[in-house]
Amino acid sequence: MTGVIERLAGVRQFLATLDGHLPESHRSAASAVLDHAAERLALSGNHTVVALAGATGSGKSSVFNTLAGSAVSSVGVRRPTTSIPHACYWGAEGVDALLDWLAIPVNRRFDGECPLDAENATSLRGLVLLDLPDFDSVDEAHHAEVQRLLGLVDQVVWVLDPQKYADKTVHERYLRPFAKHHDITVVTLNQADTLTPDEAQRCLADLRQLLEADGLDGVPLFATSTVHSEGLAPLRAHLERCLAAGDVPLRRLDGEVSQVLARLAPLVAPDASERRLDRATVRPLLDALATTAGVPAIVEAVEPAHRHRAASSTGWPLARLFRRLSPDPRRRLRLPAMVAG
């Protein structure tokens, strides 16, 4: 955590030092990141907020219910089914303030810990799982709510399905813009039970290529299903690893600081490419500047000036007298004595 705190302090000091001198767009963007970081760090550091985001019919709510261990989020044929975000949490201490910050309605908060299943609850201790409204809902209010929460959560699991995983709108409007949060992004191809093993592998390979084109190369990608008990095992194992590491919230904040620094860097230093000028590029410019300054003429005058001064100082007396009476080449160019030697 120390590294993130120090980087945030550095950005805060930078803004204070250059107050009134930065473009407003840069200042406001950096300030928003600082505000978000301060708010998140003031809340529970023992919880990781993971959002399930998906299109209509992706089975997102079924994934949520299966992980929660009960049907707490409505599933149905009417679309959109999820109109209000739901939250299921494991570990109650400090979670209320976090859910208040996320603005999750009190009647949509559920405790995932069950006394009869203590082992299962322990492995997910610290998880706050959100079921977001469908991001492709025709209701713009749902879309706005999704965007708001995507700006706050610690990690996002994009739940796609075999029918829509390649939809151009899904990638251009949602996944591609989220590439800046590469380190906190997970993708699942849900409803894998509707495919044969070969079909599932082909879909996963195709989806991996699409994600690479979106700038999300290398993000965790799983095939999931809620039909059988082991269908979510890969995703659940990933969540358990993240909870054990405990660094997902900091990874998001660290990534946001890096984006701020990348945007501010051009204001205080030239681009690195501008500093790597090769000799072939610089040589003609230097030659032109030298000619303009009269360097060739000066070079031509320096050598005879040295000979003139040497003869005036060391030659035969009559020759020295003659040299002293003759003009010094450097004087014709009005050069100082130090240039002539």
Short mmCIF file of C-alpha atoms in Angstrom, two decimals:
data_model
loop_
_atom_site.label_atom_id
_atom_site.label_comp_id
_atom_site.label_asym_id
_atom_site.label_seq_id
_atom_site.Cartn_x
_atom_site.Cartn_y
_atom_site.Cartn_z
CA MET A 1 0.00 0.00 0.00
CA THR A 2 2.89 2.35 0.74
CA GLY A 3 3.80 2.66 -2.95
CA VAL A 4 0.28 3.71 -3.95
CA ILE A 5 0.05 6.19 -1.07
CA GLU A 6 3.36 7.78 -2.06
CA ARG A 7 2.34 8.08 -5.70
CA LEU A 8 -0.96 9.68 -4.73
CA ALA A 9 0.88 12.12 -2.46
CA GLY A 10 3.19 12.97 -5.34
CA VAL A 11 0.28 13.77 -7.66
CA ARG A 12 -1.36 15.86 -4.94
CA GLN A 13 1.85 17.86 -4.41
CA PHE A 14 2.27 18.32 -8.17
CA LEU A 15 -1.24 19.77 -8.49
CA ALA A 16 -0.67 22.08 -5.53
CA THR A 17 2.65 23.31 -6.92
CA LEU A 18 1.22 24.06 -10.36
CA ASP A 19 -2.13 25.33 -9.13
CA GLY A 20 -3.50 27.79 -11.67
CA HIS A 21 -1.04 26.75 -14.37
CA LEU A 22 -2.48 23.41 -15.53
CA PRO A 23 -5.17 22.97 -18.21
CA GLU A 24 -8.50 22.56 -16.44
CA SER A 25 -9.18 19.21 -18.13
CA HIS A 26 -5.91 17.77 -16.77
CA ARG A 27 -6.40 19.25 -13.29
CA SER A 28 -9.99 18.04 -12.93
CA ALA A 29 -9.17 14.52 -14.16
CA ALA A 30 -6.27 14.22 -11.71
CA SER A 31 -8.36 15.63 -8.85
CA ALA A 32 -11.13 13.11 -9.56
CA VAL A 33 -8.66 10.24 -9.21
CA LEU A 34 -7.32 11.68 -5.95
CA ASP A 35 -10.85 12.08 -4.58
CA HIS A 36 -11.82 8.53 -5.56
CA ALA A 37 -8.64 7.12 -4.02
CA ALA A 38 -9.12 9.03 -0.77
CA GLU A 39 -12.71 7.82 -0.46
CA ARG A 40 -11.86 4.18 -1.21
CA LEU A 41 -8.85 4.09 1.11
CA ALA A 42 -10.98 5.49 3.94
CA LEU A 43 -13.34 2.51 3.63
CA SER A 44 -12.88 -1.18 4.41
CA GLY A 45 -9.52 -2.46 3.27
CA ASN A 46 -10.62 -5.99 4.11
CA HIS A 47 -13.15 -6.17 1.30
CA THR A 48 -12.75 -6.46 -2.46
CA VAL A 49 -15.68 -5.21 -4.54
CA VAL A 50 -16.21 -7.33 -7.65
CA ALA A 51 -18.92 -6.40 -10.15
CA LEU A 52 -20.59 -8.82 -12.56
CA ALA A 53 -21.33 -6.91 -15.77
CA GLY A 54 -23.14 -8.39 -18.72
CA ALA A 55 -25.67 -7.97 -21.48
CA THR A 56 -29.26 -9.16 -21.41
CA GLY A 57 -29.49 -12.94 -21.51
CA SER A 58 -25.84 -13.54 -20.59
CA GLY A 59 -26.75 -15.40 -17.41
CA LYS A 60 -25.06 -12.80 -15.23
CA SER A 61 -27.66 -12.99 -12.46
CA SER A 62 -27.49 -16.78 -12.48
CA VAL A 63 -23.74 -16.55 -11.92
CA PHE A 64 -24.39 -14.12 -9.05
CA ASN A 65 -26.99 -16.40 -7.45
CA THR A 66 -24.81 -19.50 -7.79
CA LEU A 67 -21.86 -17.79 -6.11
CA ALA A 68 -24.17 -16.32 -3.45
CA GLY A 69 -25.63 -19.74 -2.73
CA SER A 70 -29.24 -18.58 -3.08
CA ALA A 71 -31.57 -16.90 -5.56
CA VAL A 72 -31.22 -13.33 -4.31
CA SER A 73 -31.18 -11.69 -7.75
CA SER A 74 -34.20 -12.16 -10.02
CA VAL A 75 -33.78 -14.35 -13.09
CA GLY A 76 -36.42 -14.42 -15.80
CA VAL A 77 -37.31 -14.14 -19.47
CA ARG A 78 -38.46 -10.52 -19.22
CA ARG A 79 -35.65 -8.11 -20.21
CA PRO A 80 -34.03 -6.35 -18.56
CA THR A 81 -34.36 -8.50 -15.45
CA THR A 82 -31.83 -6.69 -13.24
CA SER A 83 -32.86 -3.05 -12.90
CA ILE A 84 -31.30 -2.32 -9.50
CA PRO A 85 -27.82 -3.48 -8.44
CA HIS A 86 -27.69 -6.27 -5.86
CA ALA A 87 -24.86 -6.98 -3.44
CA CYS A 88 -23.84 -10.15 -1.64
CA TYR A 89 -21.07 -9.88 0.91
CA TRP A 90 -18.94 -12.24 2.96
CA GLY A 91 -17.73 -10.62 6.17
CA ALA A 92 -20.01 -8.00 7.71
CA GLU A 93 -17.48 -5.86 9.58
CA GLY A 94 -17.05 -2.52 7.83
CA VAL A 95 -19.17 -3.50 4.85
CA ASP A 96 -22.12 -1.16 5.49
CA ALA A 97 -20.08 2.01 4.96
CA LEU A 98 -18.64 0.51 1.78
CA LEU A 99 -22.10 -0.37 0.44
CA ASP A 100 -23.37 3.09 1.39
CA TRP A 101 -20.53 4.60 -0.68
CA LEU A 102 -21.52 2.36 -3.57
CA ALA A 103 -25.15 3.47 -3.05
CA ILE A 104 -26.52 -0.08 -2.98
CA PRO A 105 -30.09 -0.02 -1.61
CA VAL A 106 -30.32 -1.57 1.85
CA ASN A 107 -33.01 -4.00 0.68
CA ARG A 108 -30.65 -5.27 -2.06
CA ARG A 109 -27.83 -6.23 0.32
CA PHE A 110 -27.44 -9.90 1.26
CA ASP A 111 -25.13 -11.69 3.69
CA GLY A 112 -23.51 -14.62 1.87
CA GLU A 113 -22.24 -16.32 5.01
CA CYS A 114 -24.30 -19.30 6.11
CA PRO A 115 -23.67 -20.98 9.50
CA LEU A 116 -24.44 -24.34 7.88
CA ASP A 117 -21.75 -23.83 5.23
CA ALA A 118 -18.89 -22.23 7.15
CA GLU A 119 -16.15 -23.72 4.95
CA ASN A 120 -17.69 -22.28 1.79
CA ALA A 121 -18.16 -18.88 3.45
CA THR A 122 -14.58 -18.73 4.69
CA SER A 123 -13.07 -19.10 1.21
CA LEU A 124 -14.97 -16.02 0.03
CA ARG A 125 -14.48 -13.96 3.21
CA GLY A 126 -13.89 -10.32 2.19
CA LEU A 127 -15.78 -10.50 -1.11
CA VAL A 128 -18.47 -7.97 -1.99
CA LEU A 129 -20.13 -9.25 -5.16
CA LEU A 130 -22.36 -6.94 -7.20
CA ASP A 131 -24.91 -7.89 -9.83
CA LEU A 132 -25.16 -4.84 -12.08
CA PRO A 133 -28.09 -3.90 -14.33
CA ASP A 134 -27.76 -5.18 -17.90
CA PHE A 135 -25.38 -2.80 -19.65
CA ASP A 136 -27.24 -3.00 -22.97
CA SER A 137 -30.62 -2.20 -21.40
CA VAL A 138 -32.96 0.02 -23.42
CA ASP A 139 -33.43 2.00 -20.21
CA GLU A 140 -30.73 4.70 -20.21
CA ALA A 141 -30.98 4.96 -16.42
CA HIS A 142 -29.70 1.38 -16.19
CA HIS A 143 -26.78 2.20 -18.47
CA ALA A 144 -25.91 5.26 -16.36
CA GLU A 145 -26.00 3.17 -13.17
CA VAL A 146 -23.65 0.61 -14.71
CA GLN A 147 -21.19 3.33 -15.73
CA ARG A 148 -21.31 4.86 -12.25
CA LEU A 149 -20.50 1.60 -10.51
CA LEU A 150 -17.82 0.62 -13.03
CA GLY A 151 -16.03 3.78 -11.95
CA LEU A 152 -16.03 2.68 -8.29
CA VAL A 153 -15.58 -1.08 -8.02
CA ASP A 154 -12.26 -2.85 -7.48
CA GLN A 155 -12.63 -5.51 -10.18
CA VAL A 156 -15.03 -6.27 -13.03
CA VAL A 157 -16.05 -9.68 -14.36
CA TRP A 158 -17.57 -9.31 -17.82
CA VAL A 159 -20.10 -12.11 -18.32
CA LEU A 160 -20.54 -12.90 -22.02
CA ASP A 161 -22.49 -15.67 -23.73
CA PRO A 162 -22.06 -17.75 -26.93
CA GLN A 163 -24.70 -15.69 -28.78
CA LYS A 164 -23.39 -12.19 -28.05
CA TYR A 165 -19.71 -12.54 -27.16
CA ALA A 166 -18.65 -11.17 -30.57
CA ASP A 167 -21.28 -8.42 -30.73
CA LYS A 168 -19.60 -5.28 -32.11
CA THR A 169 -21.50 -3.00 -29.74
CA VAL A 170 -20.40 -4.98 -26.67
CA HIS A 171 -16.75 -4.59 -27.61
CA GLU A 172 -16.76 -1.02 -28.93
CA ARG A 173 -19.01 0.52 -26.28
CA TYR A 174 -17.99 -1.42 -23.19
CA LEU A 175 -14.93 -3.68 -23.34
CA ARG A 176 -12.62 -1.50 -25.45
CA PRO A 177 -13.06 1.65 -23.32
CA PHE A 178 -12.36 -0.48 -20.24
CA ALA A 179 -8.94 -1.51 -21.55
CA LYS A 180 -7.42 1.24 -19.41
CA HIS A 181 -8.41 -0.96 -16.44
CA HIS A 182 -6.69 -4.02 -17.89
CA ASP A 183 -5.28 -5.17 -14.53
CA ILE A 184 -8.68 -5.49 -12.85
CA THR A 185 -10.57 -7.08 -15.76
CA VAL A 186 -11.83 -10.65 -15.96
CA VAL A 187 -13.94 -12.17 -18.76
CA THR A 188 -16.11 -15.29 -18.71
CA LEU A 189 -17.81 -17.09 -21.57
CA ASN A 190 -20.93 -18.18 -19.71
CA GLN A 191 -23.46 -20.85 -20.74
CA ALA A 192 -20.60 -23.04 -21.94
CA ASP A 193 -22.87 -26.02 -21.29
CA THR A 194 -24.77 -25.13 -24.47
CA LEU A 195 -21.62 -25.85 -26.52
CA THR A 196 -19.69 -29.01 -27.26
CA PRO A 197 -16.13 -29.07 -25.87
CA ASP A 198 -14.72 -28.34 -29.35
CA GLU A 199 -17.19 -25.49 -29.89
CA ALA A 200 -16.32 -24.02 -26.50
CA GLN A 201 -12.60 -24.06 -27.30
CA ARG A 202 -13.18 -22.38 -30.67
CA CYS A 203 -15.36 -19.70 -29.06
CA LEU A 204 -12.75 -19.07 -26.37
CA ALA A 205 -10.00 -18.75 -28.98
CA ASP A 206 -12.12 -16.35 -31.02
CA LEU A 207 -13.03 -14.35 -27.93
CA ARG A 208 -9.36 -14.15 -26.92
CA GLN A 209 -8.54 -12.59 -30.31
CA LEU A 210 -11.36 -10.07 -29.92
CA LEU A 211 -10.13 -9.14 -26.45
CA GLU A 212 -6.60 -8.63 -27.78
CA ALA A 213 -8.01 -6.26 -30.40
CA ASP A 214 -9.78 -4.43 -27.56
CA GLY A 215 -6.49 -3.93 -25.72
CA LEU A 216 -7.37 -6.60 -23.15
CA ASP A 217 -4.76 -9.16 -24.11
CA GLY A 218 -3.83 -11.54 -21.33
CA VAL A 219 -6.80 -10.85 -19.06
CA PRO A 220 -8.16 -13.93 -17.24
CA LEU A 221 -10.69 -15.71 -19.47
CA PHE A 222 -12.86 -18.58 -18.26
CA ALA A 223 -15.63 -20.78 -19.60
CA THR A 224 -18.46 -20.96 -17.05
CA SER A 225 -21.84 -22.56 -16.55
CA THR A 226 -24.44 -22.46 -13.82
CA VAL A 227 -26.08 -25.73 -14.84
CA HIS A 228 -23.77 -28.03 -12.85
CA SER A 229 -21.97 -27.49 -9.57
CA GLU A 230 -18.46 -27.29 -11.03
CA GLY A 231 -19.40 -24.84 -13.78
CA LEU A 232 -18.14 -21.81 -11.86
CA ALA A 233 -15.09 -23.49 -10.32
CA PRO A 234 -12.50 -21.62 -12.46
CA LEU A 235 -14.07 -18.23 -11.74
CA ARG A 236 -14.50 -18.98 -8.05
CA ALA A 237 -10.88 -20.11 -7.78
CA HIS A 238 -9.79 -16.85 -9.38
CA LEU A 239 -11.83 -14.83 -6.89
CA GLU A 240 -10.38 -16.79 -3.98
CA ARG A 241 -6.84 -16.08 -5.20
CA CYS A 242 -7.62 -12.37 -5.46
CA LEU A 243 -9.07 -12.31 -1.96
CA ALA A 244 -6.03 -14.13 -0.58
CA ALA A 245 -3.68 -11.62 -2.23
CA GLY A 246 -5.75 -8.69 -0.96
CA ASP A 247 -4.25 -6.22 -3.43
CA VAL A 248 -7.02 -5.79 -6.03
CA PRO A 249 -8.32 -2.44 -4.67
CA LEU A 250 -4.76 -1.08 -4.68
CA ARG A 251 -4.17 -2.36 -8.22
CA ARG A 252 -7.09 -0.30 -9.45
CA LEU A 253 -5.88 2.83 -7.67
CA ASP A 254 -2.32 2.29 -8.87
CA GLY A 255 -3.54 1.91 -12.44
CA GLU A 256 -5.53 5.13 -12.21
CA VAL A 257 -2.49 7.01 -10.88
CA SER A 258 -0.44 5.69 -13.82
CA GLN A 259 -3.05 7.04 -16.23
CA VAL A 260 -2.92 10.46 -14.55
CA LEU A 261 0.88 10.55 -14.73
CA ALA A 262 0.84 9.56 -18.39
CA ARG A 263 -1.50 12.45 -19.12
CA LEU A 264 0.50 14.97 -17.10
CA ALA A 265 3.95 13.92 -18.35
CA PRO A 266 3.82 15.80 -21.69
CA LEU A 267 3.19 19.03 -19.78
CA VAL A 268 6.54 18.87 -17.97
CA ALA A 269 8.88 17.01 -20.33
CA PRO A 270 9.20 16.38 -24.06
CA ASP A 271 8.16 13.05 -25.46
CA ALA A 272 10.95 10.47 -25.27
CA SER A 273 11.01 10.20 -29.06
CA GLU A 274 11.90 13.89 -29.28
CA ARG A 275 15.02 13.30 -27.19
CA ARG A 276 16.38 10.51 -29.39
CA LEU A 277 17.64 12.45 -32.42
CA ASP A 278 20.21 10.59 -34.52
CA ARG A 279 23.33 12.21 -35.97
CA ALA A 280 21.99 12.06 -39.53
CA THR A 281 19.08 14.25 -38.42
CA VAL A 282 21.15 16.72 -36.40
CA ARG A 283 24.20 17.09 -38.71
CA PRO A 284 22.56 19.20 -41.47
CA LEU A 285 21.10 21.53 -38.83
CA LEU A 286 24.48 21.99 -37.12
CA ASP A 287 26.20 22.64 -40.47
CA ALA A 288 23.63 25.28 -41.38
CA LEU A 289 24.00 26.98 -38.00
CA ALA A 290 27.81 26.94 -38.29
CA THR A 291 27.69 28.53 -41.75
CA THR A 292 25.27 31.17 -40.52
CA ALA A 293 27.62 32.00 -37.64
CA GLY A 294 30.62 32.26 -40.01
CA VAL A 295 32.47 29.30 -38.54
CA PRO A 296 34.19 28.27 -41.85
CA ALA A 297 35.60 31.80 -42.30
CA ILE A 298 36.81 31.83 -38.71
CA VAL A 299 38.55 28.49 -39.14
CA GLU A 300 40.30 29.78 -42.27
CA ALA A 301 41.50 32.88 -40.38
CA VAL A 302 42.77 31.11 -37.26
CA GLU A 303 45.61 29.15 -38.93
CA PRO A 304 47.30 32.14 -40.72
CA ALA A 305 46.76 34.20 -37.56
CA HIS A 306 48.80 31.67 -35.60
CA ARG A 307 51.57 31.77 -38.21
CA HIS A 308 51.51 35.60 -38.21
CA ARG A 309 51.80 35.82 -34.42
CA ALA A 310 54.53 33.16 -34.28
CA ALA A 311 56.64 34.98 -36.85
CA SER A 312 56.09 38.28 -35.05
CA SER A 313 57.41 36.78 -31.83
CA THR A 314 60.24 34.39 -32.85
CA GLY A 315 61.49 35.32 -36.34
CA TRP A 316 64.56 37.31 -37.51
CA PRO A 317 64.33 40.90 -36.07
CA LEU A 318 63.75 42.55 -39.43
CA ALA A 319 61.12 39.93 -40.31
CA ARG A 320 59.40 40.41 -36.91
CA LEU A 321 59.19 44.14 -37.58
CA PHE A 322 57.71 43.51 -41.01
CA ARG A 323 55.13 41.07 -39.55
CA ARG A 324 54.06 43.53 -36.90
CA LEU A 325 53.43 46.15 -39.55
CA SER A 326 51.37 43.75 -41.67
CA PRO A 327 47.66 43.11 -40.79
CA ASP A 328 46.76 40.22 -38.46
CA PRO A 329 44.14 37.93 -40.21
CA ARG A 330 42.09 37.66 -37.01
CA ARG A 331 41.69 41.41 -36.78
CA ARG A 332 39.97 41.52 -40.17
CA LEU A 333 37.23 39.34 -38.64
CA ARG A 334 37.35 41.26 -35.35
CA LEU A 335 38.04 38.08 -33.41
CA PRO A 336 39.16 38.28 -29.78
CA ALA A 337 42.71 37.29 -29.01
CA MET A 338 41.60 34.07 -27.23
CA VAL A 339 40.11 32.69 -30.46
CA ALA A 340 43.31 33.27 -32.37
CA GLY A 341 45.28 31.40 -29.79
#
